[in-house]
Every structure is written in C-alpha cells, then in structure tokens.
Tab-separated table of C-alpha atoms in Angstrom:
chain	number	residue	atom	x	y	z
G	743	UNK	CA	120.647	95.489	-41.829
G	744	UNK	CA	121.870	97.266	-44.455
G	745	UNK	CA	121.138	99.696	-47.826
G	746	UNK	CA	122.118	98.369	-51.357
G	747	UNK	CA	125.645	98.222	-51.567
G	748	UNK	CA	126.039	98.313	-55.236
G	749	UNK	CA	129.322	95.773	-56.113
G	750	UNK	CA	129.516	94.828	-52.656
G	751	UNK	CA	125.919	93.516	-51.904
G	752	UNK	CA	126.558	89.652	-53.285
G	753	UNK	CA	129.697	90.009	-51.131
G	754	UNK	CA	128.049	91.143	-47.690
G	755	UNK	CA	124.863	88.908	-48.532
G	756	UNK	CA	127.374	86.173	-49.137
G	757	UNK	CA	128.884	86.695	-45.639
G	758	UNK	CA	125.842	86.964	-43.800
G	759	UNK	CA	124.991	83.764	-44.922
G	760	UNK	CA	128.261	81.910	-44.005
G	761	UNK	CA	128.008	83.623	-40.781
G	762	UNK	CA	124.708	81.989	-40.048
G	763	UNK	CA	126.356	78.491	-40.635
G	764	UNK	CA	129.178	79.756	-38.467
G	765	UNK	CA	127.286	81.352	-35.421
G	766	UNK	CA	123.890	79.408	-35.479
G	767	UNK	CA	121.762	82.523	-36.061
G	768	UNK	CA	119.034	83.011	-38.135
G	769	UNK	CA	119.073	86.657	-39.106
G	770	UNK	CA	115.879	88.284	-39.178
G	771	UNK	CA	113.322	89.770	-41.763
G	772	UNK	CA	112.871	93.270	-40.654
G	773	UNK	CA	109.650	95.425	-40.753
G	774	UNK	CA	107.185	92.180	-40.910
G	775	UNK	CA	104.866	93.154	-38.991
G	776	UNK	CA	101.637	91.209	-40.611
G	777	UNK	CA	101.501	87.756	-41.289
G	778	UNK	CA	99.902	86.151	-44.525
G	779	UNK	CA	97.208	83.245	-43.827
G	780	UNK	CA	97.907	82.098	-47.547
G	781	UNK	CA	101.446	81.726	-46.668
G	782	UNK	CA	102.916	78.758	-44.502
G	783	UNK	CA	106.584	80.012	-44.254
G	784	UNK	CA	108.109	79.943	-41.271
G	785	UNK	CA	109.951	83.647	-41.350
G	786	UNK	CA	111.799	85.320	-38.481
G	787	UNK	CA	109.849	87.801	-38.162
G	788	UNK	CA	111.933	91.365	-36.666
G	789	UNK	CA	114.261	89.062	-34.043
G	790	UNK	CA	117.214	86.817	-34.681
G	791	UNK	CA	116.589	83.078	-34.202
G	792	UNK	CA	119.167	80.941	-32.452
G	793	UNK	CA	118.995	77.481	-34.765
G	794	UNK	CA	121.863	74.993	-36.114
G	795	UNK	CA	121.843	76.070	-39.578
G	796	UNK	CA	123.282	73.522	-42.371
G	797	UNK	CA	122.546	75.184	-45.396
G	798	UNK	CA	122.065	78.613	-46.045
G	799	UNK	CA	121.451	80.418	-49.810
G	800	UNK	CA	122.452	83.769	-50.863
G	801	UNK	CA	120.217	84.943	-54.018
G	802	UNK	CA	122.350	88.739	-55.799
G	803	UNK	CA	119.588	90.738	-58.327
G	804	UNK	CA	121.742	93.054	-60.132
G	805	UNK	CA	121.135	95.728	-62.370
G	806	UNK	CA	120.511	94.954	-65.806
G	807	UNK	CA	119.972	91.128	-65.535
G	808	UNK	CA	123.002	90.247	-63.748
G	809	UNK	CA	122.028	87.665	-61.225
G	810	UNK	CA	124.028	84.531	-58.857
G	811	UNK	CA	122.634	82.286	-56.325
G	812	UNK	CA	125.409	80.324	-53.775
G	813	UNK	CA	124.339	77.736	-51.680
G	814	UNK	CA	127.110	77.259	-48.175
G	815	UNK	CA	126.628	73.953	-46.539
G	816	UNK	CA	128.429	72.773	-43.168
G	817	UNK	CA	130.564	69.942	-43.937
C-alpha cells in the first residue's frame, strides 16, 4: 500500500486495478480490523483474495474538485 502520490495516484490506482484483472487478486483493505453489522459488503479485510476478477473500478479525489472514475473489464 501506498501514501498519496499527488499526480501519480489516478495512475498507480489505475494500475492496481488492471493488475487485479491481470493476476486474479483482490488487493486488500488494510487496517479493518472491525466489521459493521449494518453493512453487508463483502471487503477483504487485511489479506489479498485470490478471485477471477472481470471488472474492476478505479475512483481519483483530487484536490480542489478534480475527480475521474475508470472502469477495466476483461474482454
């Protein structure tokens, strides 16, 4: 995992995502540690998750507004 990369986040995001579609990995969501009754999602909680993966979305929040969402699909 990483730190904010300023102009290169949507860029690194962007590959982690393709990557996912590539290698079949599901990367994980770090430092969850308690899970939310209120919320059915099925997160990867601290460990990578071996799964086909067929579409993957990258969401970039920049500063002042600036934002971009790219959805990768296997084809």
């Amino acid at each position: 995992m990483h730190g904010h990369l300023l102009g290169a986040a949507g860029a690194i995001e962007a590959i982690a995502a393709i990557k996912a579609l590539e290698e079949g990995v599901i990367p994980p969501t770090i430092n969850y540690d308690e899970k939310d009754p209120a919320c059915d999602l099925d997160y990867c909680p601290n460990e990578a998750r071996e799964r086909r993966v067929d579409l993957a979305v990258s969401n970039s929040f920049a500063f002042g507004g600036l934002n971009a969402v790219v959805a990768f699909g296997r084809v």
